Amino acid sequence: MGTVLGAMRNVRWHELQHAYGSASQVPGVLSRIAWGDAPTSDEALSDLERWISTPPVFDSTAATVPFLWELAATDTVRDRAGVLELLATILAAGNAEHPAWTRAAHDAVAAGRATAARLAAAPDTPEAGGPSPARTVRAAATRLLAAIDRHACPACAGLPPRGAQVR
């Protein structure tokens, strides 16, 4: 797998769940997003959205988010804007029965704020025939950055900040 997504092998995906069962297929889907042609990448991104973020988040969601940030930051990924939009969807989603999963997923999205800021500030590269990919990524990153900055939800407000000592 090279350096992109190389750390996926360190996650015990088979112990995690998504909307339809075991998350053991998530690494393959992330790989298809990273290296697939347009139809393959689009289908994989759609599958991942259904599996980990809509309507609730799952324990696999927080494990997946760092890899989504990695894909969003990798120039060779075909639909980086779509990956950023999935991150925004995750930030807006929750799971009332498992607020800790929601908090973990939201924290993982917020942890990538610096990447979103860098992508939002990226220069435009004009291309003939429509909006440039850089402009599309920049717009998606700007929207996600705003969502991170204004994020407030019951799960995140109801738990102490990560790393805080509970007395």
mmCIF file of C-alpha atoms in Angstrom:
data_model
loop_
_atom_site.group_PDB
_atom_site.id
_atom_site.type_symbol
_atom_site.label_atom_id
_atom_site.label_comp_id
_atom_site.label_asym_id
_atom_site.label_seq_id
_atom_site.Cartn_x
_atom_site.Cartn_y
_atom_site.Cartn_z
ATOM 1 C CA MET A 1 0.000 0.000 0.000
ATOM 2 C CA GLY A 2 2.965 2.341 0.189
ATOM 3 C CA THR A 3 2.992 5.230 2.600
ATOM 4 C CA VAL A 4 -0.534 6.435 1.861
ATOM 5 C CA LEU A 5 -2.874 4.460 4.133
ATOM 6 C CA GLY A 6 0.045 2.327 5.333
ATOM 7 C CA ALA A 7 -1.061 2.554 8.967
ATOM 8 C CA MET A 8 -4.408 0.871 8.190
ATOM 9 C CA ARG A 9 -2.830 -2.478 9.019
ATOM 10 C CA ASN A 10 -2.458 -1.322 12.638
ATOM 11 C CA VAL A 11 -6.232 -1.083 13.161
ATOM 12 C CA ARG A 12 -8.182 -4.154 14.279
ATOM 13 C CA TRP A 13 -10.953 -3.564 11.766
ATOM 14 C CA HIS A 14 -12.538 -6.979 12.367
ATOM 15 C CA GLU A 15 -13.302 -5.914 15.960
ATOM 16 C CA LEU A 16 -15.140 -2.762 14.821
ATOM 17 C CA GLN A 17 -18.644 -2.374 13.409
ATOM 18 C CA HIS A 18 -20.300 -0.255 10.752
ATOM 19 C CA ALA A 19 -23.964 0.005 9.764
ATOM 20 C CA TYR A 20 -24.020 -3.428 8.121
ATOM 21 C CA GLY A 21 -21.712 -5.472 10.348
ATOM 22 C CA SER A 22 -17.975 -5.978 10.597
ATOM 23 C CA ALA A 23 -15.749 -3.119 9.496
ATOM 24 C CA SER A 24 -13.189 -5.558 8.086
ATOM 25 C CA GLN A 25 -13.984 -4.295 4.552
ATOM 26 C CA VAL A 26 -13.170 -0.658 5.361
ATOM 27 C CA PRO A 27 -9.451 -0.871 4.400
ATOM 28 C CA GLY A 28 -10.346 -2.144 0.923
ATOM 29 C CA VAL A 29 -12.865 0.639 0.460
ATOM 30 C CA LEU A 30 -10.366 3.282 1.568
ATOM 31 C CA SER A 31 -7.867 1.817 -0.916
ATOM 32 C CA ARG A 32 -10.438 2.058 -3.722
ATOM 33 C CA ILE A 33 -10.990 5.723 -2.848
ATOM 34 C CA ALA A 34 -7.225 6.303 -2.919
ATOM 35 C CA TRP A 35 -6.339 4.478 -6.118
ATOM 36 C CA GLY A 36 -9.549 3.634 -7.971
ATOM 37 C CA ASP A 37 -10.665 5.055 -11.285
ATOM 38 C CA ALA A 38 -13.578 7.510 -11.222
ATOM 39 C CA PRO A 39 -16.461 4.986 -11.013
ATOM 40 C CA THR A 40 -14.632 2.783 -8.501
ATOM 41 C CA SER A 41 -13.661 5.709 -6.293
ATOM 42 C CA ASP A 42 -17.168 7.214 -6.400
ATOM 43 C CA GLU A 43 -18.777 3.890 -5.472
ATOM 44 C CA ALA A 44 -16.309 3.329 -2.629
ATOM 45 C CA LEU A 45 -16.888 6.820 -1.212
ATOM 46 C CA SER A 46 -20.651 6.249 -1.347
ATOM 47 C CA ASP A 47 -20.301 2.845 0.343
ATOM 48 C CA LEU A 48 -18.153 4.292 3.102
ATOM 49 C CA GLU A 49 -20.627 7.092 3.745
ATOM 50 C CA ARG A 50 -23.474 4.570 4.157
ATOM 51 C CA TRP A 51 -21.380 2.305 6.362
ATOM 52 C CA ILE A 52 -19.873 4.734 8.865
ATOM 53 C CA SER A 53 -21.811 7.979 8.977
ATOM 54 C CA THR A 54 -25.445 7.884 8.008
ATOM 55 C CA PRO A 55 -27.522 8.177 10.008
ATOM 56 C CA PRO A 56 -25.495 7.251 13.122
ATOM 57 C CA VAL A 57 -21.763 6.979 13.604
ATOM 58 C CA PHE A 58 -20.229 3.690 14.708
ATOM 59 C CA ASP A 59 -17.111 2.593 16.558
ATOM 60 C CA SER A 60 -15.396 2.201 13.172
ATOM 61 C CA THR A 61 -16.070 5.843 12.279
ATOM 62 C CA ALA A 62 -13.400 7.320 14.566
ATOM 63 C CA ALA A 63 -10.892 4.721 13.342
ATOM 64 C CA THR A 64 -11.626 5.652 9.728
ATOM 65 C CA VAL A 65 -11.420 9.448 10.051
ATOM 66 C CA PRO A 66 -7.600 9.783 10.235
ATOM 67 C CA PHE A 67 -7.359 7.882 6.954
ATOM 68 C CA LEU A 68 -9.967 10.162 5.397
ATOM 69 C CA TRP A 69 -7.824 13.146 6.419
ATOM 70 C CA GLU A 70 -4.836 11.427 4.815
ATOM 71 C CA LEU A 71 -6.808 10.935 1.587
ATOM 72 C CA ALA A 72 -8.046 14.539 1.618
ATOM 73 C CA ALA A 73 -4.441 15.745 1.841
ATOM 74 C CA THR A 74 -3.135 13.488 -0.950
ATOM 75 C CA ASP A 75 -3.072 15.262 -4.318
ATOM 76 C CA THR A 76 -3.466 12.049 -6.326
ATOM 77 C CA VAL A 77 -6.814 11.118 -4.746
ATOM 78 C CA ARG A 78 -9.466 11.719 -7.377
ATOM 79 C CA ASP A 79 -12.307 13.073 -5.210
ATOM 80 C CA ARG A 80 -10.671 14.904 -2.341
ATOM 81 C CA ALA A 81 -13.653 17.257 -2.132
ATOM 82 C CA GLY A 82 -15.933 14.242 -1.684
ATOM 83 C CA VAL A 83 -13.705 12.990 1.135
ATOM 84 C CA LEU A 84 -13.932 16.409 2.826
ATOM 85 C CA GLU A 85 -17.709 16.349 2.427
ATOM 86 C CA LEU A 86 -17.799 12.911 4.085
ATOM 87 C CA LEU A 87 -15.801 14.339 6.993
ATOM 88 C CA ALA A 88 -18.399 17.127 7.307
ATOM 89 C CA THR A 89 -21.175 14.526 7.274
ATOM 90 C CA ILE A 90 -19.444 12.626 10.071
ATOM 91 C CA LEU A 91 -19.114 15.830 12.100
ATOM 92 C CA ALA A 92 -22.866 16.418 11.741
ATOM 93 C CA ALA A 93 -23.822 12.801 12.514
ATOM 94 C CA GLY A 94 -24.174 11.165 15.892
ATOM 95 C CA ASN A 95 -25.355 8.102 17.737
ATOM 96 C CA ALA A 96 -27.654 8.810 20.676
ATOM 97 C CA GLU A 97 -27.170 5.285 22.043
ATOM 98 C CA HIS A 98 -23.373 5.611 21.962
ATOM 99 C CA PRO A 99 -22.361 9.215 22.736
ATOM 100 C CA ALA A 100 -18.731 8.149 23.242
ATOM 101 C CA TRP A 101 -18.607 6.934 19.611
ATOM 102 C CA THR A 102 -20.033 10.277 18.514
ATOM 103 C CA ARG A 103 -17.495 12.182 20.601
ATOM 104 C CA ALA A 104 -14.603 10.069 19.285
ATOM 105 C CA ALA A 105 -15.694 10.582 15.670
ATOM 106 C CA HIS A 106 -16.156 14.330 16.134
ATOM 107 C CA ASP A 107 -12.806 14.649 17.926
ATOM 108 C CA ALA A 108 -11.139 12.783 15.052
ATOM 109 C CA VAL A 109 -12.653 15.185 12.525
ATOM 110 C CA ALA A 110 -11.661 18.215 14.602
ATOM 111 C CA ALA A 111 -8.111 16.846 14.909
ATOM 112 C CA GLY A 112 -7.696 17.431 11.177
ATOM 113 C CA ARG A 113 -8.500 21.134 11.400
ATOM 114 C CA ALA A 114 -4.964 22.135 10.378
ATOM 115 C CA THR A 115 -5.292 20.055 7.207
ATOM 116 C CA ALA A 116 -8.629 21.690 6.410
ATOM 117 C CA ALA A 117 -7.083 25.136 6.943
ATOM 118 C CA ARG A 118 -4.163 24.288 4.638
ATOM 119 C CA LEU A 119 -6.501 22.966 1.937
ATOM 120 C CA ALA A 120 -8.805 25.998 2.301
ATOM 121 C CA ALA A 121 -5.829 28.307 1.709
ATOM 122 C CA ALA A 122 -4.419 26.377 -1.272
ATOM 123 C CA PRO A 123 -3.915 28.432 -4.435
ATOM 124 C CA ASP A 124 -6.254 27.950 -7.355
ATOM 125 C CA THR A 125 -4.919 26.231 -10.453
ATOM 126 C CA PRO A 126 -7.115 27.178 -13.421
ATOM 127 C CA GLU A 127 -8.133 24.424 -15.809
ATOM 128 C CA ALA A 128 -10.130 24.555 -19.011
ATOM 129 C CA GLY A 129 -13.558 22.981 -19.079
ATOM 130 C CA GLY A 130 -14.965 23.757 -15.662
ATOM 131 C CA PRO A 131 -14.055 24.405 -12.071
ATOM 132 C CA SER A 132 -10.576 23.310 -11.127
ATOM 133 C CA PRO A 133 -10.152 20.428 -8.702
ATOM 134 C CA ALA A 134 -8.171 22.764 -6.449
ATOM 135 C CA ARG A 135 -11.089 25.205 -6.303
ATOM 136 C CA THR A 136 -13.528 22.384 -5.480
ATOM 137 C CA VAL A 137 -11.243 21.073 -2.727
ATOM 138 C CA ARG A 138 -10.707 24.579 -1.383
ATOM 139 C CA ALA A 139 -14.467 25.204 -1.215
ATOM 140 C CA ALA A 140 -15.145 21.875 0.537
ATOM 141 C CA ALA A 141 -12.283 22.524 2.980
ATOM 142 C CA THR A 142 -13.595 26.017 3.726
ATOM 143 C CA ARG A 143 -17.062 24.627 4.499
ATOM 144 C CA LEU A 144 -15.594 21.887 6.707
ATOM 145 C CA LEU A 145 -13.358 24.366 8.522
ATOM 146 C CA ALA A 146 -16.398 26.515 9.328
ATOM 147 C CA ALA A 147 -18.305 23.433 10.527
ATOM 148 C CA ILE A 148 -15.426 22.422 12.799
ATOM 149 C CA ASP A 149 -15.163 25.931 14.239
ATOM 150 C CA ARG A 150 -18.873 26.194 15.039
ATOM 151 C CA HIS A 151 -19.384 22.562 16.060
ATOM 152 C CA ALA A 152 -21.501 21.940 19.124
ATOM 153 C CA CYS A 153 -23.524 18.843 19.824
ATOM 154 C CA PRO A 154 -24.921 17.149 22.932
ATOM 155 C CA ALA A 155 -22.368 14.324 22.821
ATOM 156 C CA CYS A 156 -19.424 16.682 22.626
ATOM 157 C CA ALA A 157 -20.830 19.061 25.232
ATOM 158 C CA GLY A 158 -21.820 16.234 27.583
ATOM 159 C CA LEU A 159 -18.393 14.650 27.938
ATOM 160 C CA PRO A 160 -15.217 16.139 29.394
ATOM 161 C CA PRO A 161 -12.565 17.171 26.855
ATOM 162 C CA ARG A 162 -10.323 14.314 25.753
ATOM 163 C CA GLY A 163 -7.425 13.942 28.111
ATOM 164 C CA ALA A 164 -9.184 15.795 30.950
ATOM 165 C CA GLN A 165 -8.983 14.197 34.343
ATOM 166 C CA VAL A 166 -12.329 13.165 35.780
ATOM 167 C CA ARG A 167 -12.615 13.487 39.570
#
